[in-house]
Amino acid sequence: QGKVEGLSLTSLDFEEDADYAKVAFASTITQSHDNMSIALWVKRESTDDADTFLGKSDLPHHHYFQYTASGAINYKQYPQTASTGDVVTDTNWHHVIVTLQGDNNAAIYLDGVAQTLTSNNVIGDGTFDQIGLRGDSGDGASTASEMDGNIRDLKFFDYALSADQAASLYSGSYNVTPKHWYKLDEGTGGNGETVADTGTGTTNNGTLGPAGHAPNW
C-alpha cells in the first residue's frame, strides 16, 4: 500500500533561491471549512526551510498549506492554524491530507495515518490561488516560503475525507474524482503553459510561471 514506485515518474519540480516558481490558478479556489479536504504527494528537496504546497498570492500571505522548516505539517487560515508536530524530517515522497469539518475540527494525515495535532482552531474558509508559493515576490524569499522539491497529484474535495477514505486515497484504492484535480503529470511545458484541472467542478486550470523561473518537470 502506498508504494512510491506506483506513482508516475512525472512531477513538477520547484526550486527556491528567490525563483518564486509557481502554478497560478485561473481563479481562486475557496473551500468551506465545514466540509473540505486537500490531498497531494510531495517530496521536499532539503529540510533547511519551510516548503509551501499551496498559497494565496496577495499580501499579507496569510493563507497557506506547507511543511515548516522543522518538519511540521501546517495549514493556516490566519490567524487560525491546524498543525502537527515535526513529523517529516526526511526528503522522501509522502502523501499529505488536511480535512476540515466545522469549527476547530481539522484532521491531518501523513501517508494515510492520522497525526496528533498541536493546534486545531481553524474557523475560516480556505482560499488558495497558487501552488508552490506563499504570497508573492514582494514578500521576499524567506516569507514567501517557496517550495523546494516535487509535487504531484493535488486534489481538492468538497467534503471531509474519513480516516478510512484517507487511508484508501494514500494506498491508491479510493477512486473518486475530486472537485479539482491537478495531476501535474504533463511532463512538458514552461512559462505560460497550462497544467490541467481534471476535477468534476468548473475547470480551473493552472499556468506555469514566472518567466525564466517556472518550475520544471
XYZ file of N, CA, C and O in Angstrom:
868
model
N 0.836 -1.191 0.000
C 0.000 0.000 0.000
C 0.873 1.243 0.000
O 1.877 1.297 0.687
N 0.430 2.236 -0.783
C 1.155 3.484 -0.793
C 2.547 3.387 -1.345
O 3.431 4.146 -0.965
N 2.792 2.450 -2.232
C 4.136 2.270 -2.757
C 4.490 3.420 -3.684
O 3.791 3.716 -4.633
N 5.620 4.054 -3.402
C 6.028 5.204 -4.204
C 6.287 4.794 -5.643
O 6.025 5.545 -6.576
N 6.770 3.570 -5.848
C 7.068 3.164 -7.213
C 5.796 3.032 -8.051
O 5.854 2.933 -9.268
N 4.639 3.070 -7.405
C 3.387 3.031 -8.142
C 3.005 4.374 -8.729
O 2.105 4.466 -9.537
N 3.711 5.439 -8.321
C 3.425 6.763 -8.846
C 4.010 6.930 -10.240
O 5.006 6.307 -10.594
N 3.389 7.809 -11.008
C 4.010 8.224 -12.255
C 5.356 8.859 -11.937
O 5.536 9.497 -10.911
N 6.318 8.671 -12.823
C 7.623 9.272 -12.598
C 7.617 10.770 -12.869
O 8.577 11.466 -12.542
N 6.560 11.271 -13.458
C 6.481 12.687 -13.787
C 5.903 13.478 -12.621
O 4.900 13.094 -12.032
N 6.560 14.598 -12.292
C 6.044 15.502 -11.268
C 6.587 16.888 -11.562
O 7.464 17.070 -12.409
N 6.070 17.874 -10.855
C 6.518 19.245 -11.041
C 7.590 19.554 -10.005
O 7.401 19.335 -8.802
N 8.736 20.062 -10.476
C 9.915 20.277 -9.642
C 10.117 21.771 -9.407
O 10.427 22.516 -10.338
N 9.955 22.190 -8.165
C 10.108 23.591 -7.792
C 11.495 23.825 -7.192
O 12.024 22.975 -6.482
N 12.051 24.999 -7.465
C 13.324 25.410 -6.874
C 13.101 26.674 -6.051
O 12.214 27.468 -6.339
N 13.958 26.858 -5.031
C 13.843 28.101 -4.264
C 14.892 29.098 -4.745
O 14.995 29.382 -5.932
N 15.656 29.708 -3.884
C 16.668 30.698 -4.278
C 16.040 31.892 -4.997
O 16.543 32.358 -6.026
N 14.930 32.401 -4.450
C 14.268 33.592 -4.974
C 13.780 33.426 -6.410
O 13.693 34.391 -7.166
N 13.448 32.197 -6.810
C 12.890 31.975 -8.138
C 11.392 32.285 -8.184
O 10.848 32.626 -9.226
N 10.696 32.085 -7.065
C 9.251 32.319 -6.962
C 8.471 31.497 -7.983
O 7.485 31.969 -8.560
N 8.923 30.264 -8.213
C 8.225 29.376 -9.140
C 6.847 29.028 -8.579
O 6.674 28.856 -7.374
N 5.866 28.907 -9.486
C 4.508 28.631 -9.026
C 3.658 28.112 -10.176
O 4.023 28.195 -11.348
N 2.511 27.580 -9.806
C 1.411 27.337 -10.730
C 0.280 28.236 -10.275
O -0.236 28.082 -9.163
N -0.078 29.210 -11.101
C -1.137 30.163 -10.758
C -2.475 29.663 -11.286
O -2.613 29.381 -12.479
N -3.475 29.529 -10.406
C -4.806 29.118 -10.826
C -5.495 30.254 -11.584
O -5.271 31.431 -11.299
N -6.367 29.885 -12.509
C -7.123 30.896 -13.255
C -7.998 31.722 -12.318
O -8.207 32.915 -12.539
N -8.507 31.098 -11.269
C -9.296 31.819 -10.273
C -9.069 31.178 -8.905
O -8.626 30.025 -8.807
N -9.371 31.933 -7.874
C -9.153 31.464 -6.505
C -10.062 30.277 -6.179
O -11.244 30.276 -6.529
N -9.498 29.289 -5.529
C -10.280 28.159 -5.025
C -10.632 28.445 -3.566
O -9.751 28.632 -2.733
N -11.928 28.508 -3.295
C -12.417 28.714 -1.934
C -13.159 27.466 -1.482
O -14.016 26.962 -2.198
N -12.800 26.986 -0.296
C -13.430 25.781 0.242
C -14.026 26.060 1.605
O -13.368 26.647 2.481
N -15.237 25.626 1.813
C -15.879 25.785 3.103
C -15.141 24.982 4.171
O -14.839 23.805 3.963
N -14.867 25.610 5.305
C -14.195 24.873 6.381
C -15.135 23.871 7.035
O -14.707 23.060 7.854
N -16.414 23.907 6.658
C -17.359 22.931 7.198
C -17.214 21.566 6.534
O -17.566 20.547 7.136
N -16.717 21.552 5.295
C -16.567 20.289 4.572
C -15.534 20.451 3.465
O -15.848 20.989 2.407
N -14.319 19.993 3.704
C -13.320 20.063 2.647
C -12.130 19.170 2.975
O -11.881 18.829 4.131
N -11.390 18.805 1.910
C -10.138 18.072 2.047
C -9.185 18.517 0.944
O -9.615 18.852 -0.164
N -7.904 18.533 1.255
C -6.840 18.750 0.272
C -5.847 17.613 0.428
O -5.456 17.278 1.549
N -5.449 17.025 -0.701
C -4.509 15.903 -0.663
C -3.476 16.071 -1.764
O -3.776 16.580 -2.844
N -2.255 15.630 -1.498
C -1.203 15.696 -2.511
C -0.055 14.781 -2.123
O 0.106 14.392 -0.966
N 0.741 14.444 -3.141
C 2.042 13.794 -2.939
C 3.105 14.886 -2.999
O 3.063 15.756 -3.886
N 4.069 14.838 -2.076
C 5.084 15.891 -2.020
C 6.425 15.304 -1.573
O 6.476 14.385 -0.748
N 7.483 15.855 -2.148
C 8.851 15.443 -1.801
C 9.712 16.691 -1.683
O 9.963 17.372 -2.666
N 10.140 16.999 -0.478
C 10.969 18.198 -0.297
C 12.411 17.902 -0.672
O 12.890 16.771 -0.533
N 13.104 18.929 -1.156
C 14.492 18.772 -1.598
C 15.463 18.754 -0.419
O 16.476 18.060 -0.439
N 15.158 19.518 0.608
C 16.004 19.580 1.798
C 15.124 19.906 2.992
O 13.935 20.221 2.847
N 15.694 19.877 4.169
C 14.955 20.191 5.390
C 15.440 21.509 5.985
O 15.317 21.742 7.186
N 15.956 22.400 5.143
C 16.529 23.656 5.623
C 15.482 24.731 5.873
O 15.634 25.553 6.780
N 14.453 24.755 5.033
C 13.477 25.848 5.077
C 12.059 25.305 4.968
O 11.853 24.142 4.632
N 11.091 26.187 5.206
C 9.688 25.831 5.002
C 9.424 25.635 3.514
O 10.038 26.287 2.662
N 8.531 24.715 3.197
C 8.173 24.411 1.810
C 6.658 24.500 1.663
O 5.917 23.713 2.255
N 6.197 25.447 0.843
C 4.775 25.715 0.695
C 4.178 24.904 -0.442
O 4.650 24.969 -1.569
N 3.123 24.156 -0.140
C 2.388 23.418 -1.174
C 1.409 24.354 -1.887
O 1.330 24.382 -3.109
N 0.618 25.064 -1.097
C -0.433 25.948 -1.612
C -0.359 27.288 -0.904
O -0.023 27.353 0.285
N -0.714 28.352 -1.642
C -0.706 29.666 -1.021
C -1.674 30.609 -1.689
O -2.381 30.254 -2.633
N -1.697 31.827 -1.170
C -2.503 32.921 -1.712
C -1.546 34.023 -2.128
O -0.680 34.423 -1.363
N -1.699 34.506 -3.358
C -0.689 35.390 -3.929
C -0.697 36.798 -3.350
O 0.332 37.458 -3.314
N -1.864 37.283 -2.907
C -1.896 38.658 -2.441
C -1.441 38.767 -0.989
O -1.615 37.854 -0.193
N -0.814 39.897 -0.683
C -0.440 40.170 0.699
C -1.707 40.249 1.546
O -2.757 40.630 1.046
N -1.680 39.886 2.823
C -0.491 39.597 3.615
C -0.141 38.114 3.768
O 0.233 37.681 4.860
N -0.255 37.345 2.724
C 0.240 35.958 2.679
C -0.179 35.124 3.900
O 0.624 34.407 4.483
N -1.432 35.193 4.242
C -1.898 34.531 5.455
C -2.584 33.194 5.215
O -3.048 32.573 6.160
N -2.662 32.754 3.981
C -3.363 31.515 3.684
C -2.397 30.567 2.991
O -1.946 30.833 1.875
N -2.091 29.458 3.643
C -1.124 28.542 3.052
C -1.202 27.164 3.695
O -1.747 26.976 4.783
N -0.617 26.200 2.989
C -0.519 24.808 3.416
C 0.914 24.400 3.119
O 1.374 24.537 1.986
N 1.655 23.905 4.121
C 3.095 23.736 3.940
C 3.704 22.752 4.929
O 3.076 22.352 5.911
N 4.951 22.369 4.641
C 5.869 21.841 5.645
C 6.582 23.022 6.276
O 7.075 23.905 5.555
N 6.670 23.071 7.583
C 7.524 24.074 8.208
C 8.983 23.620 8.102
O 9.274 22.473 7.754
N 9.902 24.515 8.423
C 11.324 24.181 8.345
C 11.671 23.011 9.258
O 12.535 22.186 8.930
N 10.983 22.896 10.377
C 11.289 21.827 11.333
C 10.581 20.520 11.021
O 10.844 19.501 11.665
N 9.668 20.531 10.023
C 9.027 19.297 9.605
C 7.599 19.107 10.058
O 7.035 18.018 9.924
N 6.981 20.156 10.585
C 5.549 20.081 10.897
C 4.732 20.264 9.622
O 5.191 20.868 8.650
N 3.524 19.727 9.612
C 2.560 19.986 8.538
C 1.630 21.063 9.052
O 0.993 20.914 10.101
N 1.540 22.178 8.312
C 0.885 23.375 8.817
C -0.128 23.901 7.807
O 0.225 24.230 6.676
N -1.390 23.950 8.232
C -2.471 24.525 7.419
C -2.913 25.809 8.099
O -3.396 25.781 9.238
N -2.768 26.940 7.406
C -3.034 28.248 8.023
C -4.156 28.982 7.302
O -4.134 29.137 6.085
N -5.157 29.396 8.061
C -6.133 30.384 7.623
C -6.104 31.454 8.710
O -6.768 31.333 9.738
N -5.283 32.451 8.478
C -4.932 33.433 9.511
C -6.152 33.997 10.240
O -7.138 34.343 9.587
N -6.097 34.068 11.579
C -4.968 33.704 12.441
C -5.031 32.281 12.979
O -4.301 31.944 13.902
N -5.893 31.449 12.413
C -6.041 30.098 12.939
C -5.154 29.105 12.189
O -4.812 29.311 11.021
N -4.867 27.995 12.877
C -3.948 27.003 12.333
C -4.396 25.594 12.698
O -4.905 25.352 13.793
N -4.178 24.669 11.760
C -4.189 23.237 12.068
C -2.773 22.751 11.797
O -2.264 22.908 10.689
N -2.134 22.192 12.808
C -0.720 21.871 12.667
C -0.365 20.625 13.458
O -0.972 20.331 14.490
N 0.637 19.904 12.939
C 1.173 18.732 13.628
C 2.495 19.099 14.297
O 3.007 20.204 14.146
N 3.050 18.142 15.003
C 4.432 18.261 15.446
C 5.361 18.029 14.268
O 4.928 17.950 13.113
N 6.645 17.886 14.540
C 7.652 17.721 13.488
C 7.673 16.268 13.018
O 8.429 15.441 13.522
N 6.834 15.971 12.019
C 6.613 14.586 11.603
C 7.322 14.218 10.303
O 7.420 13.040 9.962
N 7.833 15.223 9.555
C 8.514 14.944 8.287
C 9.907 15.552 8.350
O 10.091 16.749 8.121
N 10.880 14.738 8.677
C 12.258 15.221 8.823
C 13.178 14.580 7.787
O 14.392 14.594 7.943
N 12.587 14.046 6.702
C 13.378 13.434 5.639
C 13.038 14.090 4.313
O 12.267 15.047 4.265
N 13.614 13.579 3.229
C 13.355 14.121 1.890
C 12.710 13.065 0.995
O 12.915 13.051 -0.211
N 11.893 12.202 1.589
C 11.203 11.153 0.843
C 9.855 11.659 0.323
O 9.330 12.679 0.770
N 9.288 10.912 -0.625
C 7.915 11.170 -1.048
C 6.969 10.850 0.106
O 7.114 9.825 0.777
N 5.998 11.718 0.334
C 4.961 11.486 1.332
C 3.611 11.936 0.784
O 3.541 12.842 -0.049
N 2.574 11.306 1.286
C 1.212 11.707 0.946
C 0.639 12.471 2.129
O 0.652 11.989 3.267
N 0.143 13.688 1.864
C -0.336 14.582 2.920
C -1.782 14.966 2.636
O -2.140 15.305 1.504
N -2.609 14.920 3.674
C -4.016 15.302 3.569
C -4.367 16.195 4.745
O -3.969 15.932 5.883
N -5.136 17.250 4.480
C -5.786 18.008 5.547
C -7.280 17.989 5.280
O -7.729 18.113 4.136
N -8.079 17.798 6.323
C -9.535 17.863 6.220
C -10.061 18.846 7.256
O -9.462 19.036 8.320
N -11.182 19.475 6.917
C -11.881 20.346 7.857
C -13.354 19.969 7.845
O -13.938 19.748 6.785
N -13.932 19.904 9.040
C -15.350 19.538 9.166
C -15.980 20.341 10.299
O -16.400 19.796 11.311
N -16.005 21.669 10.107
C -16.571 22.553 11.110
C -15.493 23.241 11.928
O -14.296 22.977 11.796
N -15.940 24.146 12.801
C -15.010 24.913 13.623
C -14.144 23.997 14.484
O -14.650 23.042 15.107
N -12.850 24.302 14.508
C -11.902 23.606 15.395
C -11.943 22.091 15.209
O -11.824 21.331 16.165
N -12.115 21.671 13.960
C -12.309 20.235 13.712
C -11.552 19.810 12.458
O -12.143 19.341 11.486
N -10.247 19.985 12.481
C -9.380 19.563 11.378
C -8.797 18.188 11.661
O -8.779 17.709 12.803
N -8.326 17.565 10.595
C -7.524 16.344 10.715
C -6.414 16.433 9.675
O -6.609 16.992 8.587
N -5.255 15.916 10.015
C -4.122 15.859 9.081
C -3.622 14.424 9.042
O -3.411 13.801 10.093
N -3.444 13.920 7.818
C -2.989 12.549 7.613
C -1.652 12.571 6.890
O -1.471 13.305 5.916
N -0.731 11.754 7.342
C 0.564 11.566 6.692
C 0.671 10.104 6.290
O 0.603 9.218 7.141
N 0.781 9.872 4.982
C 0.844 8.506 4.459
C -0.294 7.646 4.994
O -0.112 6.499 5.412
N -1.486 8.240 4.990
C -2.692 7.518 5.354
C -2.967 7.383 6.834
O -3.972 6.784 7.222
N -2.107 7.965 7.677
C -2.244 7.809 9.130
C -2.546 9.169 9.764
O -1.833 10.151 9.520
N -3.585 9.238 10.573
C -3.944 10.485 11.251
C -2.845 10.888 12.221
O -2.306 10.059 12.966
N -2.517 12.182 12.215
C -1.470 12.715 13.070
C -2.066 13.472 14.251
O -3.148 14.058 14.162
N -1.344 13.473 15.367
C -1.748 14.273 16.515
C -1.537 15.752 16.194
O -0.478 16.137 15.704
N -2.541 16.565 16.459
C -2.457 17.985 16.154
C -2.013 18.779 17.379
O -2.509 18.571 18.481
N -1.079 19.688 17.148
C -0.639 20.597 18.204
C -1.486 21.863 18.229
O -1.497 22.592 19.209
N -2.191 22.125 17.129
C -3.116 23.249 17.036
C -4.286 22.825 16.161
O -4.099 22.166 15.147
N -5.497 23.206 16.564
C -6.688 22.781 15.813
C -7.806 23.798 16.049
O -8.790 23.520 16.720
N -7.632 25.010 15.500
C -8.600 26.068 15.782
C -9.041 26.838 14.540
O -9.439 28.000 14.629
N -8.996 26.181 13.369
C -9.404 26.853 12.136
C -10.919 27.041 12.111
O -11.679 26.089 12.312
N -11.349 28.279 11.843
C -12.778 28.576 11.752
C -13.107 29.349 10.475
O -14.238 29.814 10.293
N -12.119 29.497 9.562
C -12.330 30.245 8.335
C -12.240 29.356 7.108
O -11.613 28.292 7.126
N -12.864 29.796 6.022
C -12.827 29.046 4.769
C -11.455 29.181 4.103
O -10.798 30.218 4.211
N -11.065 28.142 3.393
C -9.769 28.121 2.723
C -9.802 28.860 1.398
O -10.744 28.703 0.618
N -8.788 29.678 1.136
C -8.680 30.392 -0.137
C -7.263 30.265 -0.666
O -6.310 30.675 -0.005
N -7.131 29.700 -1.870
C -5.817 29.476 -2.468
C -5.882 29.817 -3.956
O -6.884 29.569 -4.618
N -4.781 30.364 -4.482
C -4.742 30.640 -5.919
C -3.418 30.255 -6.571
O -3.174 30.610 -7.714
N -2.560 29.499 -5.850
C -1.301 29.096 -6.460
C -0.700 27.897 -5.742
O -0.923 27.678 -4.550
N 0.071 27.144 -6.504
C 0.813 26.004 -5.990
C 2.281 26.405 -5.860
O 2.847 27.010 -6.766
N 2.887 26.090 -4.726
C 4.329 26.220 -4.581
C 4.831 27.502 -3.984
O 6.044 27.686 -3.855
N 3.950 28.413 -3.563
C 4.400 29.721 -3.107
C 3.388 30.330 -2.152
O 2.186 30.257 -2.368
N 3.909 30.956 -1.097
C 3.090 31.693 -0.138
C 3.312 33.181 -0.386
O 4.438 33.666 -0.330
N 2.266 33.925 -0.698
C 2.438 35.330 -1.013
C 3.014 35.517 -2.402
O 2.729 34.755 -3.317
N 3.860 36.524 -2.575
C 4.452 36.773 -3.887
C 5.879 37.268 -3.735
O 6.424 37.318 -2.625
N 6.493 37.635 -4.853
C 7.901 38.009 -4.827
C 8.151 39.250 -3.978
O 9.266 39.462 -3.499
N 7.119 40.064 -3.773
C 7.284 41.240 -2.943
C 7.505 40.912 -1.480
O 7.957 41.752 -0.706
N 7.203 39.691 -1.087
C 7.380 39.295 0.304
C 8.835 38.996 0.647
O 9.209 39.001 1.812
N 9.645 38.671 -0.365
C 10.986 38.175 -0.093
C 10.965 36.675 0.092
O 9.966 36.080 0.521
N 12.060 36.028 -0.252
C 12.098 34.571 -0.298
C 11.790 33.920 1.042
O 11.117 32.903 1.109
N 12.269 34.513 2.137
C 12.067 33.864 3.432
C 10.609 33.862 3.843
O 10.111 32.888 4.412
N 9.875 34.933 3.521
C 8.456 34.995 3.859
C 7.613 34.216 2.856
O 6.618 33.591 3.221
N 8.009 34.245 1.586
C 7.254 33.530 0.559
C 7.316 32.021 0.749
O 6.450 31.300 0.274
N 8.343 31.551 1.477
C 8.456 30.116 1.794
C 8.271 29.251 0.557
O 7.418 28.362 0.501
N 9.083 29.523 -0.460
C 8.974 28.821 -1.731
C 9.121 27.308 -1.566
O 9.914 26.840 -0.759
N 8.381 26.575 -2.356
C 8.537 25.131 -2.411
C 9.886 24.792 -3.016
O 10.280 25.371 -4.031
N 10.605 23.885 -2.393
C 11.860 23.380 -2.935
C 11.737 21.864 -2.974
O 12.030 21.178 -1.998
N 11.252 21.364 -4.110
C 11.024 19.932 -4.236
C 9.917 19.644 -5.228
O 9.606 20.473 -6.087
N 9.307 18.488 -5.103
C 8.359 17.993 -6.103
C 6.947 17.862 -5.534
O 6.767 17.481 -4.381
N 5.970 18.154 -6.393
C 4.557 18.000 -6.051
C 3.862 17.319 -7.215
O 4.156 17.594 -8.377
N 2.934 16.436 -6.891
C 2.078 15.857 -7.930
C 0.762 15.404 -7.302
O 0.638 15.285 -6.079
N -0.218 15.180 -8.148
C -1.497 14.594 -7.756
C -2.181 15.391 -6.643
O -2.545 14.849 -5.600
N -2.377 16.682 -6.891
C -3.027 17.571 -5.932
C -4.539 17.522 -6.133
O -5.039 17.730 -7.238
N -5.265 17.253 -5.035
C -6.711 17.084 -5.119
C -7.425 17.956 -4.091
O -6.997 18.042 -2.936
N -8.525 18.577 -4.535
C -9.409 19.335 -3.653
C -10.763 18.634 -3.623
O -11.430 18.527 -4.652
N -11.187 18.207 -2.454
C -12.508 17.600 -2.274
C -13.413 18.593 -1.546
O -12.955 19.340 -0.668
N -14.714 18.569 -1.867
C -15.661 19.442 -1.191
C -16.372 18.722 -0.053
O -17.522 19.015 0.281
N -15.672 17.796 0.554
C -16.140 17.119 1.762
C -14.921 16.641 2.535
O -13.807 16.575 1.996
N -15.131 16.340 3.798
C -14.042 15.874 4.651
C -13.885 14.363 4.506
O -14.818 13.604 4.789
N -12.744 13.937 4.034
C -12.465 12.503 3.947
C -12.458 11.893 5.342
O -11.954 12.490 6.304
N -13.014 10.694 5.467
C -12.933 9.955 6.721
C -11.543 9.344 6.855
O -10.749 9.335 5.903
N -11.243 8.801 8.011
C -9.945 8.152 8.211
C -9.770 6.990 7.245
O -8.678 6.797 6.678
N -10.822 6.224 7.031
C -10.739 5.096 6.089
C -10.532 5.591 4.661
O -9.754 5.008 3.896
N -11.225 6.650 4.289
C -11.057 7.199 2.942
C -9.657 7.767 2.745
O -9.064 7.631 1.675
N -9.114 8.416 3.770
C -7.756 8.959 3.690
C -6.743 7.838 3.488
O -5.815 7.954 2.673
N -6.920 6.746 4.204
C -6.013 5.607 4.050
C -6.151 4.992 2.661
O -5.148 4.597 2.043
N -7.375 4.931 2.159
C -7.600 4.378 0.825
C -7.011 5.273 -0.251
O -6.456 4.786 -1.247
N -7.128 6.586 -0.076
C -6.552 7.510 -1.055
C -5.043 7.361 -1.099
O -4.435 7.346 -2.179
N -4.416 7.229 0.045
C -2.967 7.010 0.109
C -2.565 5.724 -0.603
O -1.583 5.688 -1.351
N -3.330 4.673 -0.398
C -2.969 3.371 -0.969
C -3.358 3.246 -2.435
O -2.969 2.286 -3.104
N -4.130 4.218 -2.941
C -4.495 4.204 -4.349
C -5.795 3.505 -4.662
O -6.118 3.293 -5.828
N -6.576 3.164 -3.633
C -7.816 2.425 -3.860
C -9.065 3.288 -3.748
O -10.176 2.786 -3.904
N -8.908 4.589 -3.474
C -10.058 5.493 -3.387
C -10.201 6.193 -4.733
O -9.635 7.263 -4.976
N -10.968 5.584 -5.602
C -11.045 6.045 -6.995
C -12.243 6.960 -7.221
O -13.120 6.693 -8.040
N -12.273 8.052 -6.488
C -13.337 9.043 -6.616
C -12.714 10.337 -7.134
O -11.749 10.843 -6.559
N -13.247 10.864 -8.221
C -12.706 12.093 -8.790
C -13.070 13.279 -7.911
O -14.237 13.469 -7.579
N -12.085 14.097 -7.508
C -12.366 15.246 -6.633
C -12.925 16.429 -7.416
O -13.007 16.396 -8.653
N -13.266 17.490 -6.704
C -13.806 18.684 -7.339
C -12.765 19.360 -8.239
O -13.066 19.802 -9.345
N -11.515 19.454 -7.749
C -10.398 19.954 -8.546
C -9.248 18.969 -8.424
O -8.954 18.490 -7.322
N -8.623 18.684 -9.572
C -7.571 17.651 -9.589
C -6.462 18.099 -10.537
O -6.665 18.196 -11.746
N -5.309 18.376 -9.951
C -4.119 18.747 -10.711
C -3.148 17.577 -10.649
O -2.425 17.403 -9.658
N -3.165 16.759 -11.690
C -2.301 15.578 -11.704
C -0.832 15.964 -11.789
O 0.037 15.226 -11.305
N -0.538 17.094 -12.428
C 0.837 17.578 -12.573
C 1.709 16.505 -13.209
O 2.818 16.216 -12.751
N 1.185 15.923 -14.274
C 1.898 14.843 -14.961
C 2.088 15.137 -16.454
O 2.391 14.234 -17.233
N 1.906 16.416 -16.848
C 2.026 16.755 -18.266
C 3.404 16.425 -18.816
O 3.557 15.994 -19.957
N 4.445 16.692 -18.025
C 5.796 16.294 -18.421
C 6.503 17.255 -19.353
O 7.708 17.156 -19.543
N 5.781 18.179 -19.964
C 6.391 19.168 -20.851
C 5.733 20.521 -20.627
O 4.614 20.599 -20.111
N 6.437 21.572 -21.049
C 5.881 22.912 -20.947
C 6.636 23.762 -19.952
O 7.113 23.262 -18.925
N 6.741 25.056 -20.271
C 7.420 26.001 -19.404
C 6.543 27.192 -19.099
O 5.317 27.071 -19.020
N 7.173 28.349 -18.938
C 6.442 29.557 -18.561
C 5.253 29.817 -19.476
O 5.363 29.773 -20.699
N 4.105 30.060 -18.866
C 2.890 30.357 -19.610
C 2.107 29.147 -20.066
O 0.985 29.288 -20.556
N 2.676 27.959 -19.911
C 1.977 26.743 -20.317
C 0.953 26.326 -19.254
O 1.055 26.673 -18.081
N -0.026 25.552 -19.698
C -1.149 25.163 -18.845
C -0.907 23.825 -18.160
O -0.368 22.898 -18.752
N -1.318 23.749 -16.891
C -1.470 22.458 -16.216
C -2.964 22.269 -15.981
O -3.659 23.195 -15.548
N -3.449 21.091 -16.264
C -4.893 20.865 -16.345
C -5.525 20.590 -14.992
O -4.938 19.936 -14.120
N -6.742 21.080 -14.857
C -7.639 20.703 -13.769
C -8.642 19.712 -14.352
O -9.437 20.058 -15.220
N -8.599 18.470 -13.873
C -9.465 17.424 -14.416
C -10.526 16.976 -13.408
O -11.014 15.856 -13.474
N -10.861 17.863 -12.465
C -11.871 17.537 -11.473
C -13.281 17.663 -12.008
O -13.512 17.982 -13.180
N -14.246 17.430 -11.132
C -15.657 17.453 -11.512
C -16.256 18.849 -11.478
O -17.345 19.061 -12.005
N -15.587 19.806 -10.832
C -16.098 21.167 -10.738
C -15.809 21.966 -11.997
O -15.258 21.444 -12.981
N -16.159 23.237 -11.964
C -15.834 24.124 -13.074
C -14.326 24.154 -13.268
O -13.578 24.381 -12.315
N -13.875 23.923 -14.489
C -12.442 23.812 -14.758
C -11.706 25.075 -14.338
O -12.114 26.195 -14.666
N -10.628 24.871 -13.603
C -9.824 25.981 -13.094
C -8.349 25.634 -13.326
O -7.633 25.276 -12.397
N -7.926 25.695 -14.586
C -6.564 25.300 -14.937
C -5.531 26.207 -14.285
O -5.813 27.338 -13.887
N -4.297 25.712 -14.233
C -3.187 26.486 -13.716
C -2.224 26.860 -14.827
O -2.223 26.255 -15.905
N -1.388 27.867 -14.557
C -0.394 28.334 -15.518
C 0.978 28.360 -14.857
O 1.124 28.897 -13.747
N 1.976 27.801 -15.534
C 3.342 27.799 -15.024
C 3.952 29.191 -15.125
O 3.751 29.907 -16.094
N 4.726 29.575 -14.123
C 5.397 30.869 -14.153
C 6.338 30.989 -12.964
O 6.473 30.061 -12.161
N 7.036 32.134 -12.840
C 7.047 33.265 -13.771
C 8.094 33.062 -14.875
O 8.816 32.072 -14.872
N 8.166 34.009 -15.780
C 9.104 33.909 -16.902
C 10.530 33.742 -16.393
O 10.987 34.482 -15.529
N 11.200 32.731 -16.938
C 12.574 32.469 -16.562
C 12.752 31.653 -15.310
O 13.857 31.198 -15.002
N 11.670 31.451 -14.552
C 11.782 30.742 -13.283
C 10.663 29.737 -13.052
O 10.429 29.320 -11.921
N 9.951 29.382 -14.107
C 8.851 28.423 -13.955
C 9.394 27.090 -13.467
O 10.529 26.713 -13.793
N 8.604 26.349 -12.704
C 9.059 25.026 -12.263
C 9.261 24.099 -13.445
O 8.646 24.262 -14.502
N 10.160 23.144 -13.273
C 10.494 22.175 -14.327
C 9.774 20.864 -14.090
O 9.185 20.633 -13.040
N 9.886 19.979 -15.088
C 9.297 18.638 -14.959
C 10.407 17.646 -14.641
O 11.490 17.752 -15.160
